[in-house]
Coordinates of C-alpha atoms and ligand atoms in Angstrom, one line a residue:
Chain A
M202 CA -26.2 -7.4 -25.4
E203 CA -25.6 -9.7 -22.4
P204 CA -25.0 -7.6 -19.4
I205 CA -21.5 -7.8 -17.9
I206 CA -22.8 -6.7 -14.5
L207 CA -26.2 -7.8 -13.3
L208 CA -27.5 -7.0 -9.8
E209 CA -30.9 -8.4 -8.9
D210 CA -32.4 -6.9 -5.7
V211 CA -29.1 -6.9 -3.9
S212 CA -29.3 -5.9 -0.3
F213 CA -26.6 -6.0 2.2
S214 CA -26.2 -5.1 5.8
Y215 CA -22.8 -5.1 7.6
E216 CA -22.3 -7.5 10.5
G217 CA -23.6 -5.8 13.6
A218 CA -25.0 -2.8 11.8
S219 CA -28.7 -2.1 12.0
G220 CA -29.4 -0.4 8.6
R221 CA -28.9 -1.6 5.1
A222 CA -25.8 -0.4 3.3
L223 CA -27.4 -1.6 0.0
D224 CA -31.1 -1.8 -0.2
G225 CA -32.7 -3.6 -3.1
V226 CA -30.2 -2.5 -5.8
R227 CA -31.1 -3.5 -9.4
L228 CA -28.6 -2.8 -11.9
S229 CA -27.7 -4.0 -15.4
I230 CA -24.6 -2.7 -17.1
T231 CA -23.6 -3.8 -20.6
P232 CA -19.9 -4.3 -21.6
G233 CA -18.2 -1.1 -22.6
E234 CA -20.4 1.3 -20.6
F235 CA -18.8 4.2 -18.7
V236 CA -20.9 4.6 -15.6
G237 CA -20.5 7.3 -13.0
V238 CA -21.7 6.8 -9.5
I239 CA -22.5 9.7 -7.2
G240 CA -24.2 10.2 -3.9
P241 CA -23.9 11.7 -0.4
A242 CA -21.5 10.2 2.3
G243 CA -22.8 6.9 3.5
A244 CA -25.0 6.3 0.5
G245 CA -23.5 2.9 -0.1
K246 CA -21.2 3.7 -3.0
T247 CA -18.2 1.9 -1.6
T248 CA -20.3 -1.0 -0.6
L249 CA -21.6 -1.2 -4.2
A250 CA -18.0 -1.2 -5.5
H251 CA -17.1 -3.9 -3.0
A252 CA -20.1 -6.0 -4.1
L253 CA -18.8 -5.9 -7.7
S254 CA -15.3 -7.2 -6.7
G255 CA -16.6 -9.8 -4.2
V256 CA -15.1 -8.0 -1.2
T257 CA -18.7 -7.9 -0.1
P258 CA -19.7 -10.4 1.2
H259 CA -16.4 -12.4 1.2
V260 CA -14.2 -10.1 3.2
R261 CA -16.5 -7.4 4.6
R262 CA -19.0 -9.7 6.1
G263 CA -22.7 -9.3 6.7
D264 CA -26.1 -10.4 5.4
F265 CA -26.2 -10.5 1.6
Y266 CA -29.5 -10.9 -0.2
G267 CA -30.3 -11.1 -3.9
A268 CA -27.9 -12.1 -6.7
A269 CA -24.9 -10.4 -8.3
R270 CA -23.3 -11.6 -11.4
V271 CA -20.1 -10.1 -12.9
A272 CA -18.9 -11.5 -16.2
G273 CA -21.0 -14.6 -15.7
L274 CA -19.6 -15.2 -12.2
D275 CA -21.9 -15.3 -9.2
T276 CA -20.1 -13.0 -6.7
V277 CA -21.3 -15.1 -3.7
S278 CA -20.1 -18.5 -4.9
S279 CA -17.0 -17.2 -6.7
S280 CA -13.9 -16.3 -4.8
V281 CA -12.4 -12.8 -4.7
A282 CA -9.3 -14.2 -6.5
E283 CA -11.6 -15.6 -9.3
L284 CA -13.4 -12.2 -9.7
S285 CA -10.1 -10.3 -9.6
K286 CA -9.3 -11.7 -13.0
T287 CA -12.1 -9.6 -14.5
V288 CA -12.6 -6.8 -12.0
G289 CA -9.8 -4.3 -11.3
C290 CA -10.2 -1.8 -8.4
V291 CA -8.7 1.3 -7.0
F292 CA -10.2 2.2 -3.7
Q293 CA -10.6 5.3 -1.6
D294 CA -8.1 4.4 1.2
I295 CA -4.9 4.9 -0.8
E296 CA -2.5 4.2 2.0
S297 CA -3.4 0.5 2.5
Q298 CA -3.4 -0.4 -1.2
F299 CA 0.3 -0.8 -1.7
V300 CA 1.7 -4.3 -1.3
T301 CA 5.3 -3.5 -2.2
T302 CA 7.8 -0.8 -1.4
M303 CA 8.8 0.5 -4.8
V304 CA 6.8 2.1 -7.6
E305 CA 8.0 -0.3 -10.3
D306 CA 7.4 -3.4 -8.1
E307 CA 3.9 -2.2 -7.3
I308 CA 3.0 -2.3 -11.0
L309 CA 4.8 -5.6 -11.6
F310 CA 3.0 -7.3 -8.7
A311 CA -0.4 -7.9 -10.3
L312 CA 1.1 -8.4 -13.8
E313 CA 3.2 -11.3 -12.3
N314 CA 0.3 -12.7 -10.4
F315 CA -2.0 -12.8 -13.4
S316 CA 0.6 -14.6 -15.4
V317 CA 0.9 -11.9 -18.1
P318 CA 3.4 -13.2 -20.7
R319 CA 7.0 -12.3 -19.8
D320 CA 7.7 -10.5 -23.1
E321 CA 4.7 -8.2 -22.6
I322 CA 5.6 -7.2 -19.1
P323 CA 8.2 -4.5 -19.8
S324 CA 6.1 -2.7 -22.3
R325 CA 3.1 -2.8 -20.1
V326 CA 5.0 -1.4 -17.1
D327 CA 6.5 1.4 -19.3
R328 CA 3.2 2.3 -20.8
A329 CA 1.4 2.5 -17.5
L330 CA 4.2 4.7 -16.1
N331 CA 4.3 6.9 -19.1
D332 CA 0.5 7.2 -19.4
L333 CA 0.4 8.7 -15.9
D334 CA 3.5 10.7 -16.3
I335 CA 5.3 9.0 -13.5
A336 CA 8.2 7.4 -15.3
D337 CA 10.6 9.5 -13.2
L338 CA 9.1 7.9 -10.0
R339 CA 9.9 4.4 -11.2
L340 CA 12.6 3.6 -8.7
R341 CA 11.2 5.7 -5.9
S342 CA 10.2 4.2 -2.5
I343 CA 6.4 4.5 -2.3
S344 CA 6.6 5.8 1.3
T345 CA 8.3 8.9 0.0
L346 CA 5.6 9.9 -2.5
S347 CA 3.0 12.6 -2.1
G348 CA -0.7 11.7 -1.9
G349 CA -1.4 12.5 -5.5
Q350 CA 1.7 10.6 -6.7
K351 CA 0.6 7.6 -4.7
Q352 CA -2.8 7.8 -6.4
K353 CA -1.2 7.9 -9.7
V354 CA 0.8 4.8 -8.8
A355 CA -2.3 2.9 -7.8
L356 CA -4.1 3.9 -11.0
A357 CA -1.1 3.0 -13.1
A358 CA -1.0 -0.5 -11.4
A359 CA -4.7 -0.9 -12.2
L360 CA -4.5 0.4 -15.8
A361 CA -1.5 -1.8 -16.6
L362 CA -3.7 -4.8 -16.1
A363 CA -6.3 -3.5 -18.5
P364 CA -9.1 -5.4 -16.8
S365 CA -12.5 -5.9 -18.5
V366 CA -14.2 -4.1 -15.6
L367 CA -12.5 -1.3 -13.8
V368 CA -14.0 0.2 -10.6
L369 CA -12.6 3.4 -9.2
D370 CA -13.8 4.5 -5.8
E371 CA -12.9 8.2 -5.4
A372 CA -9.5 7.4 -6.7
T373 CA -8.6 10.9 -8.0
G374 CA -9.4 12.7 -4.7
E375 CA -5.8 13.9 -4.3
L376 CA -5.0 14.7 -7.9
D377 CA -4.6 18.2 -9.3
P378 CA -7.3 19.1 -11.9
A379 CA -5.1 18.5 -14.9
S380 CA -4.1 15.0 -13.7
S381 CA -7.8 14.1 -13.0
V382 CA -8.7 15.0 -16.5
Q383 CA -5.8 12.9 -17.7
V384 CA -7.0 9.9 -15.7
F385 CA -10.5 10.2 -17.2
E386 CA -8.9 10.4 -20.7
L387 CA -7.1 7.2 -20.0
L388 CA -10.3 5.5 -18.8
T389 CA -12.0 6.5 -22.0
Q390 CA -9.1 5.1 -23.9
L391 CA -9.3 1.8 -22.1
Q392 CA -13.0 1.8 -22.8
R393 CA -12.6 2.5 -26.5
E394 CA -9.5 0.3 -27.2
R395 CA -10.4 -2.7 -25.1
G396 CA -14.2 -2.4 -24.7
A397 CA -13.6 -2.2 -20.9
T398 CA -16.5 -1.4 -18.7
I399 CA -15.7 1.5 -16.4
I400 CA -17.4 2.4 -13.2
V401 CA -16.3 5.5 -11.4
I402 CA -17.4 6.7 -8.0
E403 CA -16.5 10.4 -7.9
Q404 CA -17.3 13.6 -6.1
K405 CA -16.2 15.8 -8.9
I406 CA -19.6 15.8 -10.7
M407 CA -18.7 18.1 -13.6
L408 CA -15.7 15.9 -14.6
L409 CA -17.8 12.8 -14.2
C410 CA -20.6 14.2 -16.4
A411 CA -18.1 15.1 -19.1
Y412 CA -16.9 11.5 -19.5
A413 CA -19.6 9.1 -18.1
E414 CA -22.5 8.2 -20.4
R415 CA -24.7 7.0 -17.6
L416 CA -25.1 8.3 -14.1
L417 CA -26.2 6.4 -11.0
V418 CA -27.2 8.5 -8.0
M419 CA -27.3 6.6 -4.7
D420 CA -28.9 7.5 -1.5
Q421 CA -29.4 5.4 1.6
G422 CA -28.4 2.2 -0.1
R423 CA -30.6 2.7 -3.1
V424 CA -30.0 3.7 -6.6
V425 CA -32.4 6.6 -6.8
I426 CA -31.6 8.0 -10.2
D427 CA -30.3 5.8 -13.0
G428 CA -30.1 7.2 -16.5
S429 CA -28.2 9.2 -19.0
V430 CA -26.1 12.0 -17.5
R431 CA -28.4 14.6 -19.1
R432 CA -31.5 13.1 -17.6
A433 CA -29.9 13.1 -14.2
L434 CA -28.8 16.7 -14.6
E435 CA -32.3 17.8 -15.6
Q436 CA -33.3 17.4 -11.9
P437 CA -30.9 19.8 -10.1
D438 CA -33.3 20.4 -7.2
R439 CA -33.6 16.7 -6.6
L440 CA -29.8 16.3 -6.7
L441 CA -29.4 19.2 -4.3
A442 CA -32.0 17.7 -1.9
L443 CA -30.0 14.5 -2.0
G444 CA -26.9 16.3 -1.0
V445 CA -25.2 15.9 -4.3
N446 CA -23.2 18.9 -5.4
C447 CA -24.9 19.9 -8.7
P448 CA -22.8 21.8 -11.3
R449 CA -23.6 25.5 -11.2
V450 CA -24.1 25.6 -14.9
T451 CA -26.8 22.9 -14.7
T452 CA -28.6 24.9 -11.9
L453 CA -28.4 27.9 -14.2
A454 CA -29.9 26.0 -17.1
A455 CA -32.8 24.9 -14.9
R456 CA -33.4 28.5 -13.8
L457 CA -33.2 29.9 -17.4
R458 CA -35.6 27.2 -18.5
E459 CA -38.1 28.1 -15.7
K460 CA -38.0 31.7 -17.0
G461 CA -38.5 30.5 -20.6
L462 CA -35.1 31.8 -21.7
Y463 CA -33.6 28.4 -22.6
H464 CA -35.1 25.3 -24.1
G465 CA -32.3 22.8 -24.5
A466 CA -30.9 20.1 -22.3
P467 CA -28.6 20.9 -19.4
P468 CA -25.1 21.5 -20.8
V469 CA -22.4 19.0 -19.8
S470 CA -19.5 20.7 -21.5
L471 CA -18.1 24.2 -21.7
D472 CA -19.1 24.5 -25.4
E473 CA -22.7 23.6 -24.6
A474 CA -22.7 26.0 -21.7
E475 CA -21.6 28.8 -24.1
A476 CA -24.3 27.9 -26.5
M477 CA -26.8 28.0 -23.7
V478 CA -25.7 31.5 -22.6
R479 CA -25.8 32.7 -26.2
E480 CA -29.4 31.4 -26.6
A481 CA -30.4 33.0 -23.3
L482 CA -28.9 36.4 -24.3
A483 CA -30.2 36.3 -27.9
Chain B
M441 CA 14.7 10.1 2.2
P442 CA 13.8 6.4 2.7
G443 CA 13.6 5.2 6.3
I444 CA 16.3 3.2 8.2
L445 CA 14.9 -0.2 7.2
E446 CA 14.0 0.8 3.6
Y447 CA 15.9 0.2 0.4
Q448 CA 18.1 3.0 -0.7
S449 CA 18.6 3.1 -4.4
G450 CA 22.2 3.1 -5.6
D451 CA 24.5 1.4 -7.9
T452 CA 27.3 -0.1 -5.8
F453 CA 28.6 -3.6 -6.3
L454 CA 26.4 -4.7 -3.4
H455 CA 23.3 -3.2 -4.9
R456 CA 24.0 -5.3 -8.0
A457 CA 24.9 -8.5 -6.1
H458 CA 22.6 -11.4 -6.0
P459 CA 19.9 -11.0 -3.3
L460 CA 20.7 -14.3 -1.7
V461 CA 24.4 -13.6 -1.6
K462 CA 23.6 -10.3 0.3
L463 CA 21.4 -12.2 2.6
L464 CA 24.1 -14.8 3.2
L465 CA 26.8 -12.2 3.8
A466 CA 24.6 -10.4 6.4
A467 CA 23.8 -13.7 8.0
V468 CA 27.4 -14.8 8.1
I469 CA 28.5 -11.5 9.8
C470 CA 25.7 -11.9 12.4
V471 CA 26.4 -15.6 13.1
G472 CA 30.2 -15.1 12.9
G473 CA 29.9 -12.6 15.7
F474 CA 28.2 -15.2 17.9
L475 CA 30.6 -18.1 16.9
T476 CA 33.8 -16.3 17.6
Q477 CA 35.3 -16.2 21.1
S478 CA 37.7 -13.4 20.3
L479 CA 36.8 -9.9 21.2
W480 CA 39.1 -8.7 18.4
V481 CA 37.1 -10.6 15.8
N482 CA 33.9 -9.0 17.1
L483 CA 35.5 -5.6 16.9
A484 CA 36.7 -6.3 13.4
L485 CA 33.3 -7.5 12.2
L486 CA 31.7 -4.4 13.7
A487 CA 34.3 -2.2 12.0
L488 CA 33.6 -4.0 8.8
S489 CA 29.9 -3.2 9.0
I490 CA 30.5 0.4 9.9
V491 CA 33.1 1.1 7.3
G492 CA 31.2 -0.9 4.7
G493 CA 28.0 1.1 5.5
F494 CA 29.7 4.4 5.1
A495 CA 31.4 3.2 1.9
L496 CA 28.0 2.2 0.5
G497 CA 26.8 5.8 1.2
M498 CA 24.6 4.7 4.0
G499 CA 26.3 6.5 6.8
R500 CA 22.9 7.8 7.9
K501 CA 21.6 4.3 8.4
V502 CA 24.8 3.3 10.3
K503 CA 24.5 6.2 12.6
A504 CA 20.9 5.7 13.3
S505 CA 21.4 2.0 14.0
L506 CA 24.4 2.6 16.2
K507 CA 22.3 5.1 18.1
G508 CA 19.2 2.9 18.4
A509 CA 20.8 -0.5 18.9
G510 CA 23.8 1.0 20.6
S511 CA 21.7 2.5 23.4
L512 CA 20.0 -0.8 23.9
C513 CA 23.4 -2.6 24.1
L514 CA 24.7 0.0 26.6
F515 CA 21.6 -0.5 28.7
L516 CA 22.1 -4.3 28.7
F517 CA 25.8 -3.8 29.5
V518 CA 25.2 -1.7 32.5
V519 CA 22.4 -3.9 33.8
Q520 CA 24.2 -7.1 33.5
L521 CA 27.7 -6.1 34.5
P522 CA 27.3 -6.1 38.3
F523 CA 25.8 -9.6 38.3
V524 CA 28.7 -11.5 36.8
R525 CA 30.5 -13.2 39.7
M526 CA 33.2 -15.0 37.7
G527 CA 36.7 -13.6 37.3
R528 CA 38.9 -11.3 39.3
T529 CA 37.0 -8.5 41.1
L530 CA 38.1 -5.1 39.9
L531 CA 35.6 -3.0 41.8
P532 CA 33.4 -4.3 44.7
L533 CA 29.9 -2.8 44.9
P534 CA 27.3 -2.7 47.7
F535 CA 24.8 -5.6 48.1
G536 CA 27.4 -8.2 47.1
L537 CA 27.6 -7.0 43.6
R538 CA 30.9 -6.5 41.8
I539 CA 32.6 -5.6 38.6
T540 CA 35.0 -8.3 37.5
D541 CA 37.4 -8.6 34.6
L542 CA 35.5 -11.5 33.0
G543 CA 32.2 -9.6 33.5
L544 CA 33.6 -6.7 31.6
R545 CA 34.7 -8.9 28.8
Y546 CA 31.5 -10.9 28.7
C547 CA 29.2 -8.0 28.7
A548 CA 31.2 -6.0 26.2
Q549 CA 31.2 -9.0 23.9
L550 CA 27.5 -9.5 24.2
G551 CA 26.9 -5.8 23.3
M552 CA 29.2 -6.1 20.3
R553 CA 27.5 -9.2 19.2
L554 CA 24.0 -7.6 19.3
L555 CA 25.3 -4.5 17.5
G556 CA 27.2 -6.7 15.1
A557 CA 24.0 -8.5 14.3
T558 CA 21.9 -5.4 13.8
L559 CA 24.1 -3.5 11.4
P560 CA 24.5 -6.1 8.6
L561 CA 20.8 -6.7 8.5
V562 CA 20.0 -2.9 8.3
L563 CA 22.6 -2.6 5.5
M564 CA 21.4 -5.7 3.7
L565 CA 17.8 -4.2 3.6
G566 CA 19.4 -0.9 2.4
V567 CA 20.9 -2.5 -0.7
T568 CA 18.2 -5.1 -1.4
R569 CA 14.7 -4.4 -2.7
L570 CA 12.2 -6.3 -0.7
S571 CA 10.6 -7.7 -3.8
D572 CA 13.9 -9.1 -4.9
L573 CA 14.3 -10.7 -1.5
T574 CA 10.8 -12.2 -1.7
N575 CA 11.3 -13.4 -5.2
T576 CA 14.6 -15.2 -4.5
L577 CA 13.3 -16.7 -1.3
V578 CA 10.5 -18.2 -3.5
A579 CA 12.5 -19.1 -6.6
Q580 CA 15.8 -20.2 -5.1
L581 CA 15.0 -21.4 -1.6
G582 CA 11.6 -22.9 -2.5
I583 CA 9.8 -21.0 0.3
P584 CA 6.1 -20.7 -0.6
Y585 CA 5.3 -17.2 -1.9
R586 CA 2.7 -16.7 0.9
Y587 CA 5.3 -17.1 3.6
A588 CA 7.9 -15.1 1.8
F589 CA 5.4 -12.3 1.3
V590 CA 4.5 -12.4 5.0
I591 CA 8.1 -12.1 6.0
T592 CA 8.8 -9.2 3.7
T593 CA 5.5 -7.5 4.6
A594 CA 6.4 -7.6 8.3
I595 CA 9.6 -5.8 7.5
R596 CA 7.7 -3.4 5.3
F597 CA 5.3 -2.6 8.1
I598 CA 7.9 -1.6 10.7
P599 CA 8.5 1.9 9.3
V600 CA 4.8 2.2 8.6
L601 CA 4.1 1.6 12.3
F602 CA 6.5 4.3 13.3
V603 CA 4.8 6.8 11.0
E604 CA 1.4 5.7 12.4
M605 CA 2.7 6.1 15.9
R606 CA 3.9 9.6 15.1
D607 CA 0.5 10.4 13.7
V608 CA -1.3 9.1 16.7
I609 CA 1.0 11.1 19.1
E610 CA 0.4 14.2 17.0
A611 CA -3.3 13.7 17.0
Q612 CA -3.5 13.1 20.7
T613 CA -1.2 16.1 21.5
A614 CA -3.4 18.2 19.3
R615 CA -6.3 17.1 21.5
G616 CA -4.5 18.3 24.6
V617 CA -3.0 15.0 25.8
E618 CA 0.2 16.1 27.7
L619 CA 3.2 14.1 26.6
D620 CA 5.6 15.5 29.2
G621 CA 5.1 14.9 32.8
S622 CA 5.9 12.5 35.6
F623 CA 6.4 8.8 35.0
K624 CA 3.0 8.0 36.5
Q625 CA 1.4 10.4 34.1
K626 CA 3.2 8.8 31.2
I627 CA 1.9 5.4 32.2
R628 CA -1.6 6.7 32.1
L629 CA -1.0 7.9 28.6
I630 CA -0.3 4.4 27.3
P631 CA -4.0 3.5 26.6
P632 CA -4.9 6.6 24.6
L633 CA -1.8 6.1 22.5
C634 CA -1.8 2.4 22.1
V635 CA -5.4 1.6 21.5
P636 CA -5.8 3.8 18.4
L637 CA -2.4 2.5 17.2
L638 CA -3.4 -1.1 17.6
V639 CA -6.8 -0.5 16.0
S640 CA -5.3 1.3 13.0
C641 CA -2.6 -1.3 12.6
V642 CA -5.0 -4.2 12.5
Q643 CA -7.2 -2.3 10.1
R644 CA -4.3 -1.5 7.9
M645 CA -3.0 -5.0 7.7
E646 CA -6.5 -6.3 6.9
N647 CA -6.9 -3.7 4.2
N648 CA -3.4 -4.5 2.9
A649 CA -4.2 -8.2 2.7
L650 CA -7.3 -7.4 0.8
A651 CA -5.4 -5.2 -1.6
A652 CA -3.1 -8.1 -2.3
E653 CA -5.9 -10.5 -2.8
L654 CA -7.7 -8.2 -5.2
R655 CA -4.6 -8.0 -7.3
G656 CA -4.2 -11.7 -7.7
F657 CA -2.1 -12.7 -4.7
Y658 CA -3.7 -16.2 -4.5
L659 CA -3.3 -16.8 -8.2
R660 CA 0.5 -16.5 -8.0
K661 CA 2.5 -19.5 -8.9
R662 CA 6.1 -20.3 -8.1
G663 CA 7.4 -19.2 -11.5
S664 CA 5.3 -16.0 -11.6
G665 CA 8.2 -13.7 -10.8
Y666 CA 9.3 -11.6 -13.7
R667 CA 12.8 -10.9 -12.7
R668 CA 15.4 -13.6 -12.9
Y669 CA 18.3 -13.8 -10.6
P670 CA 21.3 -15.6 -12.1
L671 CA 24.5 -15.9 -10.0
S672 CA 27.3 -14.0 -11.8
A673 CA 31.1 -13.9 -11.5
A674 CA 30.6 -10.6 -9.7
D675 CA 29.2 -12.5 -6.8
A676 CA 32.3 -14.6 -6.3
P677 CA 34.2 -12.1 -4.1
A678 CA 31.2 -11.7 -1.8
L679 CA 30.9 -15.4 -1.5
A680 CA 34.6 -15.8 -0.8
A681 CA 34.2 -13.1 1.9
C682 CA 31.4 -15.2 3.4
A683 CA 33.6 -18.3 3.6
L684 CA 36.5 -16.3 5.0
I685 CA 34.5 -14.7 7.7
L686 CA 32.9 -18.0 8.7
I687 CA 36.3 -19.8 8.9
I688 CA 37.9 -17.0 11.0
A689 CA 34.9 -16.9 13.3
I690 CA 35.0 -20.7 13.8
I691 CA 38.8 -20.9 14.5
T692 CA 39.0 -18.0 16.8
Ligands
ATP1113 N1 -17.4 -2.0 7.9 C1 -18.6 -1.5 8.2 N2 -19.3 -1.9 9.2 C2 -20.6 -1.4 9.5 N3 -21.2 -0.5 8.7 C3 -20.5 0.0 7.6 C4 -19.2 -0.5 7.3 N4 -18.8 0.2 6.2 C5 -19.8 1.0 5.9 N5 -20.8 0.9 6.7 C6 -22.1 1.7 6.6 O1 -22.7 1.4 5.4 C7 -23.3 2.5 4.8 C8 -22.7 2.7 3.4 O2 -21.3 3.0 3.5 P1 -20.4 3.2 2.3 O3 -19.0 3.2 2.7 O4 -20.8 2.3 1.2 O5 -20.8 4.7 1.8 P2 -20.2 5.6 0.7 O6 -21.3 6.0 -0.2 O7 -19.0 5.0 0.1 O8 -19.8 6.9 1.6 P3 -18.5 7.9 1.3 O9 -18.9 8.9 0.3 O10 -18.4 8.6 2.7 O11 -17.3 7.1 1.0 C9 -23.0 3.7 5.8 O12 -24.1 3.9 6.6 C10 -21.8 3.2 6.6 O13 -21.9 3.7 7.9
MG1114 MG1 -17.0 5.4 0.0

């Protein structure tokens, strides 16, 4: 299938910075993939997200090398507005993402801008609010919400648009565990129902591994591991050396394997972990 | 609790009124205060705002504005009063300064005008959603969306700045910056407080503009707004009040 995201040797250094925030990134993502991105602080994850939405190099300026195409658009020659029709984003810095004062208006804003048909708008707003369980916040002033509630509003606004490519940059950081799971369920739903491509930068590795099919591990501007979640988890020592918090159960799997007590792949769900423990104890 | 300049949800007749009618009403009360020469009309307009504010359930906003704008007006009153030379001297002061009857009247009226201009605006923002204001400015007054958005964003940012300022002050106090002290000490505190505030503000506005751009701001067209704002019969009394206030202000 034709890739929806194609980065060919993309390098980027911020204006005035000495090092490279992205260093020769090659990446091909087909439509409908659910990709997790992980890596230590400063690895270039946010810069990668920005490169997909055109924020880099149009808004965050610097030297951009290589070629990046998203949905057939070259990110350097297309404007951010053009790209925004395809790529939806929720970024790390939640406070500066709101452009209106009220929850309902925040969700309406982009729907109006993208000329969603009038008769679809009410149901889309309702659905987004209900999906994230924030229907009761509808008429609240955003400045009076808690951090987690604000994140839900930002996510609802992004999900209401149902973009073909959705990029979340640590957008569940302030959510409680149940809400984080709910968000990942919604992402999966968007992927299945609409064939959307989902790219999630996330520190909660276990959650990421339970939902993503493919994992990118970044370090110093490079994609150092790119493969199925299982393949990435088979190298817990390498992940730890990179400063990535590896799930304990994966580390346990590696140790059991070393001792010849377990022969399967590293578990990515509770059921698989249970099966592993049973095998080891047998 | 929403801040002083923020929308306060409710279901009064003014909440339901057409956004432009609310804007007009606020503007007429402000302008009326400056048009009239009668101290009584100024007083009446001020009373209208205060009583109206409490009736709308926004007593908190009224009190806060009276306190904020009121102290500024009082300051202006005291500073200007001795310099007015016209009128009959009531109390001679040293250095050739004096308090005159016209001075008292003039300074009192100025104070009331400023106060009378602040309150209606605060109350208007209390009963009008900023997005409704933006949308009507665009749809009914034909102001390009970009400019309307900038106007309402500026209003939106005022309370944000206050929160930011409080955060900076807290952070600096936590680092041991003494906030009490002599006037000279306080002057020296301005850079450590203002520089981070300025930096974070500029950053915030940039990020905010980016967020808007990423969500299709530049794709918006004049007819993009979802809500429609038809004038209704319920707006007639407010419009009549506008006309009445304007006429009274002009003839007095
Ligand atoms: N505006 C900027 N100007 C200069 N350098 C920057 C800028 N933003 C990021 N960098 C640098 O680029 C590199 C990659 O940063 P990036 O924000 O992409 O990392 P990240 O993986 O998202 O980190 P984190 O997990 O902390 O969010 C870092 O070395 C960072 O210092
Ligand atoms: Mg980041």
